[in-house]
Amino acid sequence: MAPRSGKTSGLAIPAILSAPGPVLLTSNKAANDAFTTTVDARAEVGTIWTLDPQQIAHHPREMWWDILADARDLAGAKRLAGHFVTASVDESSGSDFWSTAASNTLGALFLAAASHRRPITDVLAWLAMPADRTPVDLLTDAGHHAVAAQLQGTVSGATETRDGIYETARQYASCLLDPDVAAWVTPNEDLPEFQPFTFAISRDTLYLLSKDGGGSASAIIAAAADAVMRAAVIVAERSGGRLDPPALCVLDEAANVCRISDLPDLYSHLGSRGVIPMTILQSYRQGQRCWGEAGMDALYSAATIKIIGSGIDDADFADRLSRQVGDHDVQTTSVSTSESGKSTSVSMRTERILPPDAIRALPKGKVLLLATGIRVAMLNLKPWYKEPSAKVVGPASARATKAITERALAKSIGQDDLGLSA
Ligand SMILES: Nc1ncnc2c1ncn2[C@@H]1O[C@H](COP(=O)(O)OP(=O)(O)OP(=O)(O)O)[C@@H](O)[C@H]1O
Ligand SMILES: [Mg+2]
């Protein structure tokens, strides 16, 4: 669905408001969006965890999450490095030499830090000084001899190559250079720790907020969403196969703030475990840019319920949908007049039920539902603000939005006092 066509208000918010179990939401907006609209209602059923490293909601830091918790083995460290790469580059350039080498180096450094419970800020220090032998020693010490040797190889290779690799890795990890961002994912004794495994069996809510684009904290958001979904699957497997109640994971603005590179593969595991992913994209193309053509195809086929709304500008996609909606027989009657009198003939011809141009022109609020085992259906979305509960939810959202503005104002006044604002 195109921008402003009701993805958040008609899909994400109603799903969150009616979720029986834990909820995860990723978003790049705070005021008057899913965060403000659902935060009060969700606070009534469980704890609210807000990871807001770039201060989208100007939310105070009241929690921390250990980003290195899953990086204590090589596979986990590589996944984490992958999130930083995918957040910065498109699928097409994610596999060139520099990206791959930088990703390997980042992975090795994450593993070195995680296996000795060092904070992520150590990784930044090592990135700044490739000659520092500490990570190689830590890796050797933890028994990761092959990774240590590989990192040593990179460090002692040709200077230009080494510097190129390290510079690329520094760019990928650049969001952590901001101490205010890094603080959210660094252990802190005074604040509660967000624990994905506990979350999976709670009725808590995790809000993951970030700006778009490279250099933003979106890698952290993707890593956190990934950690939560994987933890939920593990908990489900331990407790009879499915999470009950199910966990809802709303990946709003998925291509902007939650680029999990193997989301298409994850999809097939999640559904059968009671972990319900809901990936929201502005167009099919946006998904292709993020996961590649094959990846987006895999994601599309793995989703058992697909909803397509207004603003489909892609002619091929509209035609494909039109074919899936199918044909119907139309009866045409023609009347001809001749000397012998009037004659009427009736003929049948097949026509598209919904031609591509009608799909292109779907009005706001109307969507096509493609679900397994049924014919394509046309639905009216029921946005939260048209529901009876809007009497309560609306004012709550307004209050939460006002609180964001007040926190923003309080900050700028604080900066005035320090002479920092422009
Ligand atoms: N509280 C409300 N009352 C009335 N209309 C609303 C309300 N909230 C949203 N809308 C309408 O719904 C439209 C879609 O909003 P929504 O945020 O759901 O779109 P979206 O598809 O998520 O957009 P984006 O891609 O920008 O996130 C808005 O343009 C607005 O007209
Ligand atoms: Mg939205």
Tab-separated table of C-alpha atoms and ligand atoms in Angstrom:
chain	number	residue	atom	x	y	z
A	1	MET	CA	0.000	0.000	0.000
A	2	ALA	CA	1.217	3.476	-0.894
A	3	PRO	CA	2.175	6.033	1.777
A	4	ARG	CA	-0.718	7.506	3.770
A	5	SER	CA	-3.119	4.824	2.632
A	6	GLY	CA	-3.876	3.234	5.970
A	7	LYS	CA	-1.213	0.598	6.577
A	8	THR	CA	-0.542	1.686	10.130
A	9	SER	CA	-4.023	2.851	11.073
A	10	GLY	CA	-5.902	0.059	9.297
A	11	LEU	CA	-3.596	-2.915	9.842
A	12	ALA	CA	-0.832	-2.416	12.412
A	13	ILE	CA	-2.785	-0.609	15.120
A	14	PRO	CA	-5.931	-2.807	15.087
A	15	ALA	CA	-3.688	-5.915	15.214
A	16	ILE	CA	-1.750	-4.546	18.195
A	17	LEU	CA	-4.884	-3.435	20.060
A	18	SER	CA	-6.380	-6.904	19.790
A	19	ALA	CA	-3.212	-8.938	20.383
A	20	PRO	CA	-3.592	-11.452	23.216
A	21	GLY	CA	0.143	-11.956	23.852
A	22	PRO	CA	3.442	-10.106	23.569
A	23	VAL	CA	3.774	-7.470	20.839
A	24	LEU	CA	6.774	-6.100	19.000
A	25	LEU	CA	6.473	-3.032	16.775
A	26	THR	CA	9.102	-1.433	14.588
A	27	SER	CA	8.461	2.083	13.356
A	28	ASN	CA	10.111	5.246	12.099
A	29	LYS	CA	7.393	7.528	13.424
A	30	ALA	CA	6.210	8.260	16.928
A	31	ALA	CA	3.726	11.136	17.133
A	32	ASN	CA	0.185	10.195	15.978
A	33	ASP	CA	1.299	6.796	14.811
A	34	ALA	CA	1.242	3.231	16.108
A	35	PHE	CA	3.407	3.993	19.159
A	36	THR	CA	1.245	6.750	20.642
A	37	THR	CA	-2.005	5.038	19.670
A	38	THR	CA	-1.253	1.741	21.375
A	39	VAL	CA	1.077	2.562	24.257
A	40	ASP	CA	-1.635	3.255	26.859
A	41	ALA	CA	-3.747	0.231	26.008
A	42	ARG	CA	-0.712	-2.044	26.046
A	43	ALA	CA	0.510	-0.628	29.367
A	44	GLU	CA	-2.644	-2.070	30.917
A	45	VAL	CA	-1.689	-5.644	30.037
A	46	GLY	CA	2.064	-5.680	30.479
A	47	THR	CA	5.339	-3.814	30.705
A	48	ILE	CA	6.236	-1.322	27.981
A	49	TRP	CA	9.798	-1.490	26.669
A	50	THR	CA	10.784	1.368	24.400
A	51	LEU	CA	14.066	1.205	22.514
A	52	ASP	CA	14.386	4.698	21.120
A	53	PRO	CA	18.105	5.198	20.415
A	54	GLN	CA	17.581	8.096	17.991
A	55	GLN	CA	14.978	9.791	20.161
A	56	ILE	CA	12.098	9.564	17.712
A	57	ALA	CA	9.723	9.685	20.686
A	58	HIS	CA	12.199	11.534	22.925
A	59	HIS	CA	11.705	8.616	25.254
A	60	PRO	CA	13.990	8.540	28.296
A	61	ARG	CA	16.358	5.572	28.448
A	62	GLU	CA	14.633	3.273	30.918
A	63	MET	CA	15.984	-0.050	29.669
A	64	TRP	CA	18.945	-1.637	27.968
A	65	TRP	CA	19.265	-4.608	25.702
A	66	ASP	CA	22.423	-6.657	25.345
A	67	ILE	CA	23.062	-6.523	21.610
A	68	LEU	CA	25.994	-8.936	22.005
A	69	ALA	CA	24.000	-11.600	23.872
A	70	ASP	CA	23.471	-13.679	20.725
A	71	ALA	CA	26.955	-12.969	19.348
A	72	ARG	CA	28.756	-15.402	21.648
A	73	ASP	CA	29.024	-17.979	18.901
A	74	LEU	CA	30.275	-17.437	15.356
A	75	ALA	CA	26.860	-17.804	13.708
A	76	GLY	CA	25.312	-15.218	16.042
A	77	ALA	CA	28.204	-12.781	15.580
A	78	LYS	CA	27.892	-13.107	11.791
A	79	ARG	CA	24.151	-12.474	11.953
A	80	LEU	CA	24.719	-9.345	13.992
A	81	ALA	CA	27.350	-8.082	11.541
A	82	GLY	CA	24.882	-8.873	8.742
A	83	HIS	CA	22.272	-6.568	10.302
A	84	PHE	CA	24.738	-3.670	10.215
A	85	VAL	CA	25.578	-4.358	6.565
A	86	THR	CA	21.969	-4.776	5.415
A	87	ALA	CA	20.919	-1.581	7.188
A	88	SER	CA	23.486	0.396	5.191
A	89	VAL	CA	23.472	-1.078	1.683
A	90	ASP	CA	20.919	-2.415	-0.776
A	91	GLU	CA	20.759	-6.099	-1.565
A	92	SER	CA	22.550	-5.565	-4.907
A	93	SER	CA	25.758	-4.191	-3.345
A	94	GLY	CA	25.706	-6.217	-0.139
A	95	SER	CA	27.874	-8.973	-1.554
A	96	ASP	CA	30.795	-7.117	-3.175
A	97	PHE	CA	34.351	-7.586	-1.886
A	98	TRP	CA	34.419	-4.661	0.553
A	99	SER	CA	31.017	-5.440	2.047
A	100	THR	CA	31.844	-9.094	2.551
A	101	ALA	CA	35.275	-8.388	4.006
A	102	ALA	CA	33.931	-5.635	6.288
A	103	SER	CA	31.102	-7.897	7.394
A	104	ASN	CA	33.564	-10.691	8.253
A	105	THR	CA	35.755	-8.283	10.199
A	106	LEU	CA	32.794	-6.845	12.100
A	107	GLY	CA	31.628	-10.379	12.886
A	108	ALA	CA	35.069	-11.312	14.235
A	109	LEU	CA	35.184	-8.201	16.428
A	110	PHE	CA	31.652	-8.809	17.755
A	111	LEU	CA	32.628	-12.383	18.585
A	112	ALA	CA	35.811	-11.212	20.346
A	113	ALA	CA	33.832	-8.756	22.493
A	114	ALA	CA	30.871	-11.042	23.182
A	115	SER	CA	32.902	-14.082	24.140
A	116	HIS	CA	34.590	-12.048	26.904
A	117	ARG	CA	31.499	-10.067	27.916
A	118	ARG	CA	33.114	-6.848	26.728
A	119	PRO	CA	30.747	-3.976	25.808
A	120	ILE	CA	30.051	-3.046	22.189
A	121	THR	CA	31.993	0.196	22.642
A	122	ASP	CA	35.184	-1.923	22.683
A	123	VAL	CA	34.398	-2.973	19.125
A	124	LEU	CA	34.409	0.697	18.095
A	125	ALA	CA	37.800	1.219	19.713
A	126	TRP	CA	39.210	-1.804	17.829
A	127	LEU	CA	37.708	-0.539	14.577
A	128	ALA	CA	39.458	2.780	15.087
A	129	MET	CA	42.809	1.047	15.607
A	130	PRO	CA	43.268	-1.950	13.316
A	131	ALA	CA	46.770	-2.542	14.720
A	132	ASP	CA	45.414	-3.274	18.192
A	133	ARG	CA	46.051	-6.978	18.851
A	134	THR	CA	43.461	-7.284	21.639
A	135	PRO	CA	40.604	-8.779	19.545
A	136	VAL	CA	42.935	-11.397	18.011
A	137	ASP	CA	44.142	-12.384	21.509
A	138	LEU	CA	40.583	-12.489	22.881
A	139	LEU	CA	39.452	-14.721	20.009
A	140	THR	CA	42.397	-17.090	20.512
A	141	ASP	CA	41.745	-17.127	24.229
A	142	ALA	CA	38.091	-18.099	23.631
A	143	GLY	CA	39.157	-20.950	21.360
A	144	HIS	CA	38.122	-19.299	18.078
A	145	HIS	CA	41.482	-19.990	16.448
A	146	ALA	CA	40.309	-19.912	12.839
A	147	VAL	CA	38.498	-16.589	13.269
A	148	ALA	CA	41.528	-15.174	15.096
A	149	ALA	CA	43.795	-16.249	12.237
A	150	GLN	CA	41.467	-14.719	9.670
A	151	LEU	CA	41.311	-11.414	11.533
A	152	GLN	CA	45.099	-11.459	11.902
A	153	GLY	CA	45.338	-12.042	8.155
A	154	THR	CA	43.188	-8.997	7.431
A	155	VAL	CA	45.104	-6.825	9.880
A	156	SER	CA	48.539	-7.783	8.565
A	157	GLY	CA	47.521	-7.693	4.873
A	158	ALA	CA	48.278	-4.864	2.429
A	159	THR	CA	47.698	-1.545	4.185
A	160	GLU	CA	45.368	-0.140	1.498
A	161	THR	CA	43.203	-3.238	1.613
A	162	ARG	CA	43.144	-3.331	5.389
A	163	ASP	CA	42.250	0.348	5.638
A	164	GLY	CA	39.535	-0.068	3.005
A	165	ILE	CA	37.997	-2.971	4.894
A	166	TYR	CA	38.156	-1.192	8.235
A	167	GLU	CA	36.765	2.037	6.799
A	168	THR	CA	33.819	0.134	5.313
A	169	ALA	CA	33.226	-1.640	8.625
A	170	ARG	CA	33.390	1.687	10.467
A	171	GLN	CA	30.704	3.080	8.178
A	172	TYR	CA	28.447	0.105	8.848
A	173	ALA	CA	28.841	0.467	12.613
A	174	SER	CA	28.789	4.272	12.576
A	175	CYS	CA	25.526	4.597	14.504
A	176	LEU	CA	27.269	3.199	17.565
A	177	LEU	CA	29.728	6.111	17.560
A	178	ASP	CA	27.016	8.194	19.177
A	179	PRO	CA	27.310	7.417	22.902
A	180	ASP	CA	23.592	8.166	23.346
A	181	VAL	CA	22.817	5.411	20.841
A	182	ALA	CA	25.355	2.894	22.139
A	183	ALA	CA	24.086	3.352	25.707
A	184	TRP	CA	20.810	1.584	24.830
A	185	VAL	CA	22.630	-1.623	23.956
A	186	THR	CA	25.350	-1.530	26.606
A	187	PRO	CA	24.930	-3.216	30.023
A	188	ASN	CA	23.773	-0.821	32.727
A	189	GLU	CA	23.347	-1.917	36.329
A	190	ASP	CA	20.862	0.813	37.187
A	191	LEU	CA	18.317	-0.012	34.503
A	192	PRO	CA	16.196	-3.091	33.814
A	193	GLU	CA	17.476	-5.357	31.058
A	194	PHE	CA	15.160	-6.306	28.216
A	195	GLN	CA	15.322	-10.081	27.866
A	196	PRO	CA	13.894	-11.620	24.686
A	197	PHE	CA	13.275	-15.031	26.318
A	198	THR	CA	11.216	-13.566	29.172
A	199	PHE	CA	9.415	-11.302	26.724
A	200	ALA	CA	8.243	-14.277	24.648
A	201	ILE	CA	6.139	-15.631	27.505
A	202	SER	CA	4.917	-12.245	28.758
A	203	ARG	CA	2.231	-9.858	27.579
A	204	ASP	CA	4.756	-7.060	27.296
A	205	THR	CA	5.234	-4.669	24.398
A	206	LEU	CA	8.518	-3.763	22.741
A	207	TYR	CA	8.598	-0.579	20.683
A	208	LEU	CA	11.596	-0.378	18.378
A	209	LEU	CA	11.947	3.107	16.933
A	210	SER	CA	14.540	4.395	14.490
A	211	LYS	CA	15.102	6.826	11.678
A	212	ASP	CA	15.501	5.523	8.114
A	213	GLY	CA	18.577	4.942	6.080
A	214	GLY	CA	22.277	4.209	6.428
A	215	GLY	CA	23.967	5.461	9.566
A	216	SER	CA	20.659	5.344	11.405
A	217	ALA	CA	20.015	3.047	14.319
A	218	SER	CA	17.973	0.748	12.098
A	219	ALA	CA	20.614	-1.996	12.380
A	220	ILE	CA	19.960	-2.070	16.138
A	221	ILE	CA	16.209	-2.244	15.510
A	222	ALA	CA	16.610	-5.122	13.064
A	223	ALA	CA	18.966	-6.948	15.429
A	224	ALA	CA	16.521	-6.561	18.328
A	225	ALA	CA	13.517	-7.696	16.282
A	226	ASP	CA	15.527	-10.657	15.013
A	227	ALA	CA	16.629	-11.586	18.544
A	228	VAL	CA	13.046	-11.422	19.833
A	229	MET	CA	11.620	-13.528	16.996
A	230	ARG	CA	14.347	-16.152	17.333
A	231	ALA	CA	13.995	-16.292	21.111
A	232	ALA	CA	10.221	-16.692	20.724
A	233	VAL	CA	10.733	-19.635	18.352
A	234	ILE	CA	13.136	-21.308	20.805
A	235	VAL	CA	10.705	-20.810	23.705
A	236	ALA	CA	7.886	-22.233	21.561
A	237	GLU	CA	9.933	-25.296	20.639
A	238	ARG	CA	10.666	-25.934	24.315
A	239	SER	CA	7.038	-25.589	25.343
A	240	GLY	CA	5.187	-27.931	23.050
A	241	GLY	CA	5.706	-26.345	19.667
A	242	ARG	CA	3.673	-23.157	19.784
A	243	LEU	CA	3.617	-19.983	21.815
A	244	ASP	CA	0.306	-19.582	23.564
A	245	PRO	CA	-0.771	-16.778	23.449
A	246	PRO	CA	1.032	-16.049	20.169
A	247	ALA	CA	3.586	-13.276	19.831
A	248	LEU	CA	2.718	-10.562	17.306
A	249	CYS	CA	5.647	-8.953	15.500
A	250	VAL	CA	4.549	-5.930	13.483
A	251	LEU	CA	7.400	-4.870	11.224
A	252	ASP	CA	5.975	-1.526	10.136
A	253	GLU	CA	8.222	0.288	7.631
A	254	ALA	CA	10.125	-2.994	7.397
A	255	ALA	CA	12.236	-1.984	4.391
A	256	ASN	CA	13.287	1.245	6.091
A	257	VAL	CA	13.958	0.302	9.694
A	258	CYS	CA	13.904	-3.475	9.980
A	259	ARG	CA	15.909	-5.054	7.193
A	260	ILE	CA	16.447	-8.602	8.356
A	261	SER	CA	18.212	-10.184	5.401
A	262	ASP	CA	16.880	-13.707	5.900
A	263	LEU	CA	13.348	-12.657	6.831
A	264	PRO	CA	12.000	-14.723	3.893
A	265	ASP	CA	13.545	-17.873	5.433
A	266	LEU	CA	12.501	-16.918	8.959
A	267	TYR	CA	8.896	-16.569	7.827
A	268	SER	CA	8.429	-20.278	7.286
A	269	HIS	CA	9.574	-21.081	10.858
A	270	LEU	CA	7.688	-18.342	12.631
A	271	GLY	CA	4.080	-19.039	11.692
A	272	SER	CA	4.127	-22.656	12.798
A	273	ARG	CA	5.540	-21.620	16.191
A	274	GLY	CA	2.887	-19.111	17.169
A	275	VAL	CA	5.099	-16.164	16.289
A	276	ILE	CA	3.136	-14.001	13.883
A	277	PRO	CA	5.171	-11.697	11.674
A	278	MET	CA	3.381	-8.858	9.893
A	279	THR	CA	5.638	-7.172	7.358
A	280	ILE	CA	4.403	-3.823	6.078
A	281	LEU	CA	5.805	-2.457	2.824
A	282	GLN	CA	4.891	0.470	0.581
A	283	SER	CA	5.262	-1.507	-2.622
A	284	TYR	CA	6.468	-4.821	-3.992
A	285	ARG	CA	9.472	-2.969	-5.441
A	286	GLN	CA	10.468	-1.709	-2.004
A	287	GLY	CA	10.674	-5.321	-0.911
A	288	GLN	CA	12.747	-6.253	-3.968
A	289	ARG	CA	15.254	-3.495	-3.220
A	290	CYS	CA	15.618	-4.830	0.289
A	291	TRP	CA	15.612	-8.615	-0.184
A	292	GLY	CA	16.357	-8.924	-3.896
A	293	GLU	CA	13.985	-10.330	-6.485
A	294	ALA	CA	14.268	-13.952	-5.332
A	295	GLY	CA	14.119	-12.965	-1.665
A	296	MET	CA	10.974	-10.878	-2.111
A	297	ASP	CA	9.382	-13.706	-4.095
A	298	ALA	CA	10.192	-16.081	-1.237
A	299	LEU	CA	8.779	-13.676	1.344
A	300	TYR	CA	5.641	-13.173	-0.730
A	301	SER	CA	5.046	-16.899	-1.111
A	302	ALA	CA	5.829	-17.657	2.538
A	303	ALA	CA	3.188	-15.171	3.739
A	304	THR	CA	-0.083	-17.061	4.157
A	305	ILE	CA	-2.112	-13.862	4.247
A	306	LYS	CA	-1.330	-11.012	1.886
A	307	ILE	CA	-3.124	-7.697	1.850
A	308	ILE	CA	-2.722	-5.315	-1.052
A	309	GLY	CA	-4.195	-1.839	-0.959
A	310	SER	CA	-4.323	1.400	-2.887
A	311	GLY	CA	-1.524	2.933	-4.906
A	312	ILE	CA	-0.138	-0.085	-6.785
A	313	ASP	CA	1.881	1.754	-9.448
A	314	ASP	CA	3.761	-1.286	-10.656
A	315	ALA	CA	2.061	-2.374	-13.895
A	316	ASP	CA	3.452	-5.930	-13.852
A	317	PHE	CA	2.378	-6.471	-10.274
A	318	ALA	CA	-1.094	-5.055	-10.944
A	319	ASP	CA	-1.450	-7.381	-13.933
A	320	ARG	CA	-0.316	-10.375	-11.893
A	321	LEU	CA	-2.907	-9.540	-9.244
A	322	SER	CA	-5.591	-9.048	-11.858
A	323	ARG	CA	-4.890	-12.541	-13.207
A	324	GLN	CA	-5.066	-13.981	-9.695
A	325	VAL	CA	-8.431	-12.366	-9.095
A	326	GLY	CA	-9.557	-14.241	-12.179
A	327	ASP	CA	-12.050	-13.985	-15.018
A	328	HIS	CA	-15.782	-14.068	-15.219
A	329	ASP	CA	-18.239	-14.637	-18.027
A	330	VAL	CA	-20.122	-11.620	-19.235
A	331	GLN	CA	-23.295	-11.946	-21.223
A	332	THR	CA	-23.674	-9.591	-24.145
A	333	THR	CA	-26.878	-9.119	-26.045
A	334	SER	CA	-26.874	-7.682	-29.513
A	335	VAL	CA	-29.929	-6.636	-31.379
A	336	SER	CA	-30.002	-6.395	-35.150
A	337	THR	CA	-32.800	-5.161	-37.330
A	338	SER	CA	-33.380	-6.455	-40.844
A	339	GLU	CA	-36.267	-6.630	-43.306
A	340	SER	CA	-37.544	-9.777	-41.639
A	341	GLY	CA	-37.744	-7.976	-38.338
A	342	LYS	CA	-35.710	-7.647	-35.162
A	343	SER	CA	-33.382	-10.417	-33.998
A	344	THR	CA	-31.611	-10.706	-30.681
A	345	SER	CA	-28.492	-12.751	-30.112
A	346	VAL	CA	-26.898	-13.500	-26.795
A	347	SER	CA	-23.211	-14.325	-26.542
A	348	MET	CA	-20.823	-14.932	-23.664
A	349	ARG	CA	-17.311	-13.610	-23.371
A	350	THR	CA	-14.744	-13.754	-20.576
A	351	GLU	CA	-13.493	-10.634	-18.925
A	352	ARG	CA	-11.162	-9.829	-16.023
A	353	ILE	CA	-13.122	-9.425	-12.799
A	354	LEU	CA	-10.760	-6.689	-11.782
A	355	PRO	CA	-8.593	-5.277	-14.621
A	356	PRO	CA	-5.133	-3.900	-13.728
A	357	ASP	CA	-6.308	-0.292	-14.015
A	358	ALA	CA	-9.022	-0.942	-11.425
A	359	ILE	CA	-6.365	-2.367	-9.083
A	360	ARG	CA	-4.252	0.719	-9.692
A	361	ALA	CA	-7.266	2.830	-8.756
A	362	LEU	CA	-8.325	0.939	-5.614
A	363	PRO	CA	-9.664	3.651	-3.325
A	364	LYS	CA	-8.119	4.279	0.100
A	365	GLY	CA	-9.542	1.823	2.600
A	366	LYS	CA	-10.271	-0.940	0.068
A	367	VAL	CA	-7.845	-3.855	-0.046
A	368	LEU	CA	-7.417	-7.193	-1.746
A	369	LEU	CA	-6.983	-10.215	0.487
A	370	LEU	CA	-4.959	-13.136	-0.807
A	371	ALA	CA	-5.115	-15.978	1.649
A	372	THR	CA	-4.273	-19.638	1.211
A	373	GLY	CA	-7.200	-21.769	0.058
A	374	ILE	CA	-9.690	-19.069	-0.845
A	375	ARG	CA	-10.377	-16.884	-3.867
A	376	VAL	CA	-9.082	-13.340	-3.777
A	377	ALA	CA	-11.477	-11.191	-1.758
A	378	MET	CA	-12.010	-7.461	-1.569
A	379	LEU	CA	-12.240	-6.024	1.941
A	380	ASN	CA	-12.875	-2.714	3.588
A	381	LEU	CA	-10.195	-1.855	6.136
A	382	LYS	CA	-11.440	-0.954	9.582
A	383	PRO	CA	-9.010	1.695	10.803
A	384	TRP	CA	-8.831	2.113	14.570
A	385	TYR	CA	-10.265	5.641	14.464
A	386	LYS	CA	-13.553	4.357	13.043
A	387	GLU	CA	-14.017	1.754	15.790
A	388	PRO	CA	-16.071	2.399	18.926
A	389	SER	CA	-12.901	2.079	21.020
A	390	ALA	CA	-11.566	5.237	19.329
A	391	LYS	CA	-13.375	7.221	22.062
A	392	VAL	CA	-10.725	5.944	24.466
A	393	VAL	CA	-7.812	5.280	22.119
A	394	GLY	CA	-8.006	8.678	20.356
A	395	PRO	CA	-7.558	10.822	23.485
A	396	ALA	CA	-4.863	8.428	24.756
A	397	SER	CA	-2.958	8.883	21.485
A	398	ALA	CA	-3.345	12.658	21.727
A	399	ARG	CA	-1.968	12.584	25.287
A	400	ALA	CA	1.004	10.436	24.294
A	401	THR	CA	1.722	12.712	21.324
A	402	LYS	CA	1.569	15.768	23.583
A	403	ALA	CA	3.995	14.101	25.981
A	404	ILE	CA	6.470	13.614	23.098
A	405	THR	CA	6.231	17.302	22.183
A	406	GLU	CA	6.758	18.280	25.816
A	407	ARG	CA	9.811	16.051	26.147
A	408	ALA	CA	11.221	17.544	22.923
A	409	LEU	CA	10.586	21.060	24.192
A	410	ALA	CA	12.109	20.335	27.591
A	411	LYS	CA	15.239	19.112	25.820
A	412	SER	CA	15.591	22.169	23.610
A	413	ILE	CA	15.143	24.420	26.642
A	414	GLY	CA	17.829	22.400	28.421
A	415	GLN	CA	20.117	22.945	25.447
A	416	ASP	CA	19.376	26.683	25.465
A	417	ASP	CA	20.587	26.810	29.050
A	418	LEU	CA	23.831	25.218	27.960
A	419	GLY	CA	24.036	27.501	24.941
A	420	LEU	CA	23.940	24.473	22.623
A	421	SER	CA	20.967	25.188	20.415
A	422	ALA	CA	21.426	27.052	17.175
B	1	LIG	N1	-7.031	9.654	14.007
B	1	LIG	C1	-7.358	9.758	12.717
B	1	LIG	N2	-8.544	10.280	12.359
B	1	LIG	C2	-8.877	10.400	11.061
B	1	LIG	N3	-8.108	10.015	10.057
B	1	LIG	C3	-6.914	9.474	10.345
B	1	LIG	C4	-6.484	9.320	11.689
B	1	LIG	N4	-5.248	8.767	11.666
B	1	LIG	C5	-4.938	8.574	10.371
B	1	LIG	N5	-5.954	9.003	9.581
B	1	LIG	C6	-5.985	8.961	8.102
B	1	LIG	O1	-5.418	7.773	7.656
B	1	LIG	C7	-4.486	8.068	6.624
B	1	LIG	C8	-3.430	6.995	6.609
B	1	LIG	O2	-2.671	6.998	7.773
B	1	LIG	P1	-1.634	5.836	8.106
B	1	LIG	O3	-0.616	6.435	9.002
B	1	LIG	O4	-2.349	4.639	8.558
B	1	LIG	O5	-1.003	5.526	6.681
B	1	LIG	P2	0.243	4.628	6.316
B	1	LIG	O6	-0.164	3.824	5.138
B	1	LIG	O7	0.734	3.917	7.517
B	1	LIG	O8	1.262	5.734	5.861
B	1	LIG	P3	2.866	5.785	5.948
B	1	LIG	O9	3.398	4.976	4.813
B	1	LIG	O10	3.163	7.249	5.768
B	1	LIG	O11	3.256	5.260	7.295
B	1	LIG	C9	-3.999	9.471	6.913
B	1	LIG	O12	-3.636	10.152	5.764
B	1	LIG	C10	-5.245	10.110	7.489
B	1	LIG	O13	-6.062	10.601	6.450
B	2	MG	MG	2.576	3.938	8.607
